[in-house]
Short mmCIF file of C-alpha atoms in Angstrom, two decimals:
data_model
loop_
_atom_site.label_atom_id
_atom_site.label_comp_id
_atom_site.label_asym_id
_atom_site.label_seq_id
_atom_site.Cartn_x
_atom_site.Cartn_y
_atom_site.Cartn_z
CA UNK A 12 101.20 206.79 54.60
CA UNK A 13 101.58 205.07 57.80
CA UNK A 14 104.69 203.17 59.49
CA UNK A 15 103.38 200.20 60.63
CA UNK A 16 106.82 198.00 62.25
CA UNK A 17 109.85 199.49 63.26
CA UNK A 18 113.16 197.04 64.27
CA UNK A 19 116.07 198.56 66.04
CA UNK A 20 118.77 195.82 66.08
CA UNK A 21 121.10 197.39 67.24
CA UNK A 22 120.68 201.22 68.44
CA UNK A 23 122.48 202.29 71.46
CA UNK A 24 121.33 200.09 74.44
CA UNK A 25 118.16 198.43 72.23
CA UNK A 26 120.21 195.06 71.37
CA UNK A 27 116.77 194.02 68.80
CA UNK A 28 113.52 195.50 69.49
CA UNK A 29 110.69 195.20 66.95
CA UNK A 30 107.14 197.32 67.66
CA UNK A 31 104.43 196.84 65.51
CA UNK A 32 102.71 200.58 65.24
CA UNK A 33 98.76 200.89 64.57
CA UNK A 34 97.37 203.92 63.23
CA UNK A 35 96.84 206.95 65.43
CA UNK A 36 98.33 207.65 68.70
CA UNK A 37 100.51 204.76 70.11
CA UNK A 38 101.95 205.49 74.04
CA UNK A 39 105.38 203.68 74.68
CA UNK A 40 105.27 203.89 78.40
CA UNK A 41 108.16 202.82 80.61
CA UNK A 42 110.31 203.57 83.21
CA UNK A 43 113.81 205.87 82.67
CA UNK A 44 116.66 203.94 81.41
CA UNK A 45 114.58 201.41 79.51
CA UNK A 46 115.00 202.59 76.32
CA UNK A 47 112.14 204.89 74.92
CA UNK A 48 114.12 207.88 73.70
CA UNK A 49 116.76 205.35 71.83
CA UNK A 50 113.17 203.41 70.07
CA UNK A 51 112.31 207.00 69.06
CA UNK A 52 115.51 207.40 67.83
CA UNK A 53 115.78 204.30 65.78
CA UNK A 54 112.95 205.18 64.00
CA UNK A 55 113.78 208.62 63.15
CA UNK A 56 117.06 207.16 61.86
CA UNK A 57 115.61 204.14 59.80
CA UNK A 58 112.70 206.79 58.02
CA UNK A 59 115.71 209.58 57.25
CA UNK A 60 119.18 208.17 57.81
CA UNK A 61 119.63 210.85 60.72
CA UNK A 62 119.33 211.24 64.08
CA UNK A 63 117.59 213.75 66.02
CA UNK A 64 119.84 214.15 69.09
CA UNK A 65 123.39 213.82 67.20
CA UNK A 66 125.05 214.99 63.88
CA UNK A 67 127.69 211.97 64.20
CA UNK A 68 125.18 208.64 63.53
CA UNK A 69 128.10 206.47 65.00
CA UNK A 70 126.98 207.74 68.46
CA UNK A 71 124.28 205.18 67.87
CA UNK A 72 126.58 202.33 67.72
CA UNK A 73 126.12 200.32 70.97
CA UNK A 74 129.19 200.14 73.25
CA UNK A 75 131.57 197.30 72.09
CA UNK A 76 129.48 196.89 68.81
CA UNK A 77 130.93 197.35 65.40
CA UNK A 78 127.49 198.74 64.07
CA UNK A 79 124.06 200.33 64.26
CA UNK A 80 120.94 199.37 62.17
CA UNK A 81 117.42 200.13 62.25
CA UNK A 82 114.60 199.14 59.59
CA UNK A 83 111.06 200.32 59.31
CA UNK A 84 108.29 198.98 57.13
CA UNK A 85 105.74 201.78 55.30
CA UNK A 86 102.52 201.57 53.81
CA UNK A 87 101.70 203.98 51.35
CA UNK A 88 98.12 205.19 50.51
CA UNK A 89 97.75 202.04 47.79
CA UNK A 90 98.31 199.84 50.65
CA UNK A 91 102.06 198.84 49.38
CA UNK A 92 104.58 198.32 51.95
CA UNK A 93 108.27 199.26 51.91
CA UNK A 94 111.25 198.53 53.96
CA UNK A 95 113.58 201.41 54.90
CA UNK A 96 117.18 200.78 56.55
CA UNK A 97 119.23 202.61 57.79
CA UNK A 98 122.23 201.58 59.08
CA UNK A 99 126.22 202.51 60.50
CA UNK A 100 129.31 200.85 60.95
CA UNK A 101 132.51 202.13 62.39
CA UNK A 102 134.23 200.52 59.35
CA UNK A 103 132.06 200.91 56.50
CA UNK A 104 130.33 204.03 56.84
CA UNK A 105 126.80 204.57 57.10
CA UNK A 106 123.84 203.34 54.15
CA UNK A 107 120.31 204.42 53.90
CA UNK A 108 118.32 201.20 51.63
CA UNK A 109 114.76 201.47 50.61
CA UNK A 110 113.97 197.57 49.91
CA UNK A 111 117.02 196.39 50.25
CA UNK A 112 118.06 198.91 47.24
CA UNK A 113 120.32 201.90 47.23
CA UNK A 114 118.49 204.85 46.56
CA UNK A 115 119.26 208.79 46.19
CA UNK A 116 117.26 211.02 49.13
CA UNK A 117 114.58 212.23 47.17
CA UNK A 118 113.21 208.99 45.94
CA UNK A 119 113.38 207.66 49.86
CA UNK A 120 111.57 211.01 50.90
CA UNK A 121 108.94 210.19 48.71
CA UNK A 122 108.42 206.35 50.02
CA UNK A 123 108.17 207.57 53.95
CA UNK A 124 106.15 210.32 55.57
CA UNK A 125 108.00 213.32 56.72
CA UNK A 126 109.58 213.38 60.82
CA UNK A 127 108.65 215.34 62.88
CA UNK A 128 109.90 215.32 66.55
CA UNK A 129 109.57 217.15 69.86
CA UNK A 130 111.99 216.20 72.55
CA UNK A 131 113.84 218.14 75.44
CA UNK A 132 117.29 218.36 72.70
CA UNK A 133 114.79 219.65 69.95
CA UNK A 134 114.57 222.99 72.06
CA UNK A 135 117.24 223.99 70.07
CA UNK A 136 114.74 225.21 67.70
CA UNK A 137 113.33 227.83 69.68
CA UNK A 138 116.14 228.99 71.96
CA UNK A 139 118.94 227.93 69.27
CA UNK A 140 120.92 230.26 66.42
CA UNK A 141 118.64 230.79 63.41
CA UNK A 142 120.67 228.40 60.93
CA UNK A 143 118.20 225.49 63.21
CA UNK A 144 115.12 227.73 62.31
CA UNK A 145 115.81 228.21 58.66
CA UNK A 146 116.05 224.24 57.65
CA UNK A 147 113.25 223.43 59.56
CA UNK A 148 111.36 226.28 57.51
CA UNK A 149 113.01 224.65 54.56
CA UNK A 150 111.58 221.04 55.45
CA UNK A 151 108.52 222.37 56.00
CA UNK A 152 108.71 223.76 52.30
CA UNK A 153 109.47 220.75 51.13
CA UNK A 154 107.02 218.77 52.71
CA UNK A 155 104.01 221.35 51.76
CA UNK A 156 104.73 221.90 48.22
CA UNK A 157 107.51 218.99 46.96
CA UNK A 158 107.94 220.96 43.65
CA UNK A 159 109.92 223.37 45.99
CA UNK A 160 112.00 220.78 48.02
CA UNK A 161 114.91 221.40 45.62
CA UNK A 162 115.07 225.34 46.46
CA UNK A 163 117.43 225.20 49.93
CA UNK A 164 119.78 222.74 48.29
CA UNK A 165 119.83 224.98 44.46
CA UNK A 166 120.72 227.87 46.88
CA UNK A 167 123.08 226.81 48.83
CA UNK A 168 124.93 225.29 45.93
CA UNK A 169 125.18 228.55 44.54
CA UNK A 170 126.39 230.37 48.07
CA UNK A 171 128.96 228.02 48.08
CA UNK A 172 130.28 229.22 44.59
CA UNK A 173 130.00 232.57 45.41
CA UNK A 174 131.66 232.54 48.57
CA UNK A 175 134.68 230.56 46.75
CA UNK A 176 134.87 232.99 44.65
CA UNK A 177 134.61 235.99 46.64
CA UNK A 178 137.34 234.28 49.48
CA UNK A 179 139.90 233.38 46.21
CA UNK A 180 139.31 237.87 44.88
CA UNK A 181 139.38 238.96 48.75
CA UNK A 182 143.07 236.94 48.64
CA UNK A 183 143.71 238.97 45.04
CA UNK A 184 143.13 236.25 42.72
CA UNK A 185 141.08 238.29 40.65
CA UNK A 186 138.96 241.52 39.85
CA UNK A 187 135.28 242.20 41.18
CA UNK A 188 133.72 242.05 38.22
CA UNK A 189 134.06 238.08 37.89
CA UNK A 190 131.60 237.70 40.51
CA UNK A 191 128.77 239.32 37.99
CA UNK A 192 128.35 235.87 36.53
CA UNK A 193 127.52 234.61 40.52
CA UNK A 194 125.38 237.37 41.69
CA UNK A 195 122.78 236.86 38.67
CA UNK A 196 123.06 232.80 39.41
CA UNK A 197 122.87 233.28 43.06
CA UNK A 198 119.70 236.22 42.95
CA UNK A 199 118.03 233.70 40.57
CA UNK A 200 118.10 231.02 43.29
CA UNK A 201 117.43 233.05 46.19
CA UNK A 202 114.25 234.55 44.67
CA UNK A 203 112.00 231.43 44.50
CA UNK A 204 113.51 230.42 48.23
CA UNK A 205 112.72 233.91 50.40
CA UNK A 206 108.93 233.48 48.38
CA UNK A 207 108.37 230.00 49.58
CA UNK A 208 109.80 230.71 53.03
CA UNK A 209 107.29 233.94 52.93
CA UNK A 210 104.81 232.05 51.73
CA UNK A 211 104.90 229.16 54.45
CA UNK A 212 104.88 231.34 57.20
CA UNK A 213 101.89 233.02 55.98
CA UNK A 214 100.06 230.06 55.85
CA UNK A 215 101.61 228.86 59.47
CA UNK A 216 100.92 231.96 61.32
CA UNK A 217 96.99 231.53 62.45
CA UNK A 218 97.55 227.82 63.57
CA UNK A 219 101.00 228.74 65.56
CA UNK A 220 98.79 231.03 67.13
CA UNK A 221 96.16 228.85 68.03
CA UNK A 222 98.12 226.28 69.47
CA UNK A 223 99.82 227.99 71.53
CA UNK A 224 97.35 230.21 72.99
CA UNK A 225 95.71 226.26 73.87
CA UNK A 226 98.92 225.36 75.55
CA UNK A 227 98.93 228.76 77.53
CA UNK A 228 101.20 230.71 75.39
CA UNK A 229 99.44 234.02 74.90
CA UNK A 230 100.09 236.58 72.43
CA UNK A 231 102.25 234.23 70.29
CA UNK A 232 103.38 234.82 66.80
CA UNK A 233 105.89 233.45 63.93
CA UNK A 234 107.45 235.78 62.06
CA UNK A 235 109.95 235.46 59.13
CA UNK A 236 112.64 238.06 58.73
CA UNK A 237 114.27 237.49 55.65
CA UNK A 238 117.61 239.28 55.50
CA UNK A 239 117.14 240.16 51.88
CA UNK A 240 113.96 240.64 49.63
CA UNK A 241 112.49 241.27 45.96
CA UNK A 242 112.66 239.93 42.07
CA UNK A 243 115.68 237.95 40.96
CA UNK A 244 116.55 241.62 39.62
CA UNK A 245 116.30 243.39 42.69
CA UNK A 246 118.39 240.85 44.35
CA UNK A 247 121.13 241.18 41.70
CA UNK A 248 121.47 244.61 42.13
CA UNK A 249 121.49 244.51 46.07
CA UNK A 250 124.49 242.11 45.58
CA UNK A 251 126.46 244.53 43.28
CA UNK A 252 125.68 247.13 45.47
CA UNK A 253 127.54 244.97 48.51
CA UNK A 254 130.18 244.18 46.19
CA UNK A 255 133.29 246.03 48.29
CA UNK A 256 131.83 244.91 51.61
CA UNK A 257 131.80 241.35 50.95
CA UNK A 258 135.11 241.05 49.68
CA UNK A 259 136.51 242.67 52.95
CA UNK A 260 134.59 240.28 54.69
CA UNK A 261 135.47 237.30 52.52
CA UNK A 262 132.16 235.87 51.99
CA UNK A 263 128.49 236.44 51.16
CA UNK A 264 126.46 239.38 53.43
CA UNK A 265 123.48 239.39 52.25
CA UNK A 266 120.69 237.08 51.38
CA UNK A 267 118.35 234.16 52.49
CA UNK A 268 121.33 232.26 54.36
CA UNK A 269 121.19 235.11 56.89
CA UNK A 270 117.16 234.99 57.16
CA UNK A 271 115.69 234.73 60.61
CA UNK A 272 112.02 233.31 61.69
CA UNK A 273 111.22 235.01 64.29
CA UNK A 274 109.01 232.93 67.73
CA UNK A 275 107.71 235.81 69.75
CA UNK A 276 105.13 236.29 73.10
CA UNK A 277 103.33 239.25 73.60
CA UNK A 278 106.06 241.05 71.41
CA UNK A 279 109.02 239.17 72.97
CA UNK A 280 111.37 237.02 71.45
CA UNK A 281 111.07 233.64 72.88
CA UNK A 282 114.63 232.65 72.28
CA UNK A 283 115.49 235.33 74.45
CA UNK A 284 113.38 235.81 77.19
CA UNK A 285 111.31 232.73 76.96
CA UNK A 286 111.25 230.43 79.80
CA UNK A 287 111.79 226.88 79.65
CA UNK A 288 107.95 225.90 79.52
CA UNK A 289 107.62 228.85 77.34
CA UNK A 290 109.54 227.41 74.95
CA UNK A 291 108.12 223.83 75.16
CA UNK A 292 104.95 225.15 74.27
CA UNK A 293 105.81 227.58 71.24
CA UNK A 294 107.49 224.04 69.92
CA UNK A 295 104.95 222.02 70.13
CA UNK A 296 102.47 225.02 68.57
CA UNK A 297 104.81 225.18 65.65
CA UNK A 298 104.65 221.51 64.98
CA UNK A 299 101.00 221.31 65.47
CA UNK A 300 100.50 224.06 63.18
CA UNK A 301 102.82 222.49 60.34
CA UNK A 302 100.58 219.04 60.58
CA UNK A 303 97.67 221.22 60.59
CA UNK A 304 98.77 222.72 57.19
CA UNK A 305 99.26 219.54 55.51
CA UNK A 306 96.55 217.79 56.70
CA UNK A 307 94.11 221.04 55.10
CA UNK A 308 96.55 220.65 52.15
CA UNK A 309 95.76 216.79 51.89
CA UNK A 310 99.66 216.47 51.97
CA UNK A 311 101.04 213.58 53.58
CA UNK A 312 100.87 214.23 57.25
CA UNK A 313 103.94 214.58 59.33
CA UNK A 314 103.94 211.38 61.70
CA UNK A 315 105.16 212.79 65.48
CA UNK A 316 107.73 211.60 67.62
CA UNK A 317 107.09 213.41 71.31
CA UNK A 318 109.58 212.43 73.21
CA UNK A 319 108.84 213.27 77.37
CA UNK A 320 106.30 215.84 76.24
CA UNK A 321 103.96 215.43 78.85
CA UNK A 322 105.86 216.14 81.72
CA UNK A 323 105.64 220.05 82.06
CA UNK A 324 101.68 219.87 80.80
CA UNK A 325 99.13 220.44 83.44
CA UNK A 326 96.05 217.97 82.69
CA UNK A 327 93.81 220.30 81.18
CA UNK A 328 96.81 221.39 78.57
CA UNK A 329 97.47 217.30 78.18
CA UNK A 330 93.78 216.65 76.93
CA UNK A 331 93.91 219.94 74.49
CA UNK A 332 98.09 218.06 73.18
CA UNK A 333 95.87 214.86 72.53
CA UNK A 334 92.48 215.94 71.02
CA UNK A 335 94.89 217.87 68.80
CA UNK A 336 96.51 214.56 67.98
CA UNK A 337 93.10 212.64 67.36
CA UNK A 338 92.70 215.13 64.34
CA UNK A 339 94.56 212.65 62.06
CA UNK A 340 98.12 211.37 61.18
CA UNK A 341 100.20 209.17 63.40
CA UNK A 342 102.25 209.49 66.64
CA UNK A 343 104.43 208.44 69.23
CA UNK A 344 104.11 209.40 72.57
CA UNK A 345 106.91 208.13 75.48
CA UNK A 346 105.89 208.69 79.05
CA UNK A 347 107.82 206.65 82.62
CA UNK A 348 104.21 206.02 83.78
CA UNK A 349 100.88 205.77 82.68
CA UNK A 350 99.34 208.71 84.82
CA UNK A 351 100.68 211.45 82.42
CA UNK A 352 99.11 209.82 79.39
CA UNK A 353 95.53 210.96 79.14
CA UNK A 354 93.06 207.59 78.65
CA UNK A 355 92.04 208.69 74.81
CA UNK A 356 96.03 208.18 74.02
CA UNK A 357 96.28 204.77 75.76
CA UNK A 358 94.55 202.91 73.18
CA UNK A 359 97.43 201.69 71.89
CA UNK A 360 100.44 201.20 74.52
CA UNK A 361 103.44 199.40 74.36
CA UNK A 362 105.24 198.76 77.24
CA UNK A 363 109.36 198.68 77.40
#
């Protein structure tokens, strides 16, 4: 599945820009200020409706516009295009159209490939609270096995219940024993979540490894750290047992919404003691080894949005980011000059 235009007309200070995108590696080179980030942008926000760099989509809205809209075309493996847009409006809201249609999220997950993005904001990731790590483990989920993508939202539906109930007891509108109804419903959902989170770290853990020891990151490792574990059953009973304590506290203490993946070197966490290039690379590794996965899995493969990620490479590390790239999918690389792009990436450039 490949994305083959993208329009941007209007999105921040791109007043209508349309790039046709080959498949492979495409280089948007040009200096600061021109643009490249906000292109990147656009066409995160016309694939998912999002942005990447702001929860509030009107921040795309140029200044003394009234909206924001960006549209790109897909071509799916039986060589049928689509037309995503996504678009904002300071009085109308926001809308997310695949051909010109409305359509619910999963049905426009399933007509684009899935985003992934590296910039200097998407650090957040590593150095960031764990909430950032868990739905990116989540979308990862998703992605790999889309009989699972379901399992965050099923959960959280039922945390939310839970929680209402447990704030409305904690306030004395009721006894305990009303929330045995929500501890089987919410153990049933958080079973099937902590095994697929498990389970997709598993599977990540050799290729984080890899790619970061290639980007100079020795001794790196992903780790998940779920908060709570076992059957449906076991779960249950762990919630009884934490009954008391979470109405004192007035909510939910104890399962997968308090699960941490864990980014270490050489036994340290990299949130913590990481350094800034540190971090970069253990990024980058985790988003080469999610490709990596669903390329083996014959999945559709992620297509990349690397935003300024050559700057802080050395050459050598530069040639290992691009061979790594050459393995298959599609990607966007921005870059002020030329220089930082190695020549087996410049095949395609567009210039802004």
């Amino acid at each position: 599945m490949l994305v083959t235009a993208i329009e941007a007309k209007p999105v921040r200070s791109l007043g209508d820009v349309r790039i046709e995108l080959p498949p492979g590696i495409v280089s948007l080179i040009g200096p600061n200020g021109a643009g490249k980030t906000n292109f990147a942008e656009a066409l995160y926000f016309a694939l998912t409706g999002r942005s990447f760099r702001t929860a509030d989509r009107r921040d795309l809205i140029p200044f003394g516009d009234s909206f924001a809209r960006a549209e790109a075309t897909v071509c799916d493996e039986d060589g049928i295009e689509h037309r995503l847009l996504a678009s904002v409006s300071r009085t109308e809201g926001r809308r997310h159209l695949l051909d010109a249609s409305a359509a619910d999220p999963a049905t426009l997950a399933r007509h684009r490939p899935p985003v992934a993005v590296f910039s200097p904001d998407r650090l957040v990731l590593v150095k960031g609270p764990p909430a950032e790590r868990r739905a990116h483990l989540d979308q990862f989920v998703a992605a790999r096995w889309p009989s699972r993508s379901e399992l965050r939202k099923r959960y959280g539906q039922a945390l939310a219940q839970r929680n209402a109930l447990v704030a409305r007891l904690a306030g004395g509108g009721g006894a305990g024993a009303e929330l045995g109804v929500w501890d089987a419903t919410l153990a049933e959902a958080a079973a099937p979540l902590i095994a697929a989170r498990d389970e997709a770290v598993e599977e990540l853990a050799e290729g984080f490894a890899a790619g970061a020891g290639e980007l100079g990151l020795e001794q790196a490792a992903i780790e998940y750290a779920p908060r709570a574990s076992g059957t449906a059953s076991e779960l249950r009973e762990g919630l009884a047992e934490r009954r008391d304590q979470d109405l004192r506290m007035g909510r939910t203490s104890w399962g997968p919404h308090l699960d941490e993946l864990k980014l270490t070197a050489a036994g340290r966490s990299l949130r913590r003691y990481g350094s800034q290039g540190q971090q970069r690379s253990a990024l980058l590794a985790l988003l080469f080894a999610e490709r990596d996965a669903l390329l083996e899995a014959r999945r559709v493969t992620p297509l990349l949005l690397l935003d300024d990620v050559m700057s802080e490479l050395d050459p050598g590390r530069r040639e290992r980011l691009v061979e790594r790239l050459e393995r298959g999918g599609q990607a966007l690389i921005t870059a002020a000059d030329e220089e930082s792009i190695p020549a087996a990436a410049m095949a395609s450039m567009v210039r802004m």
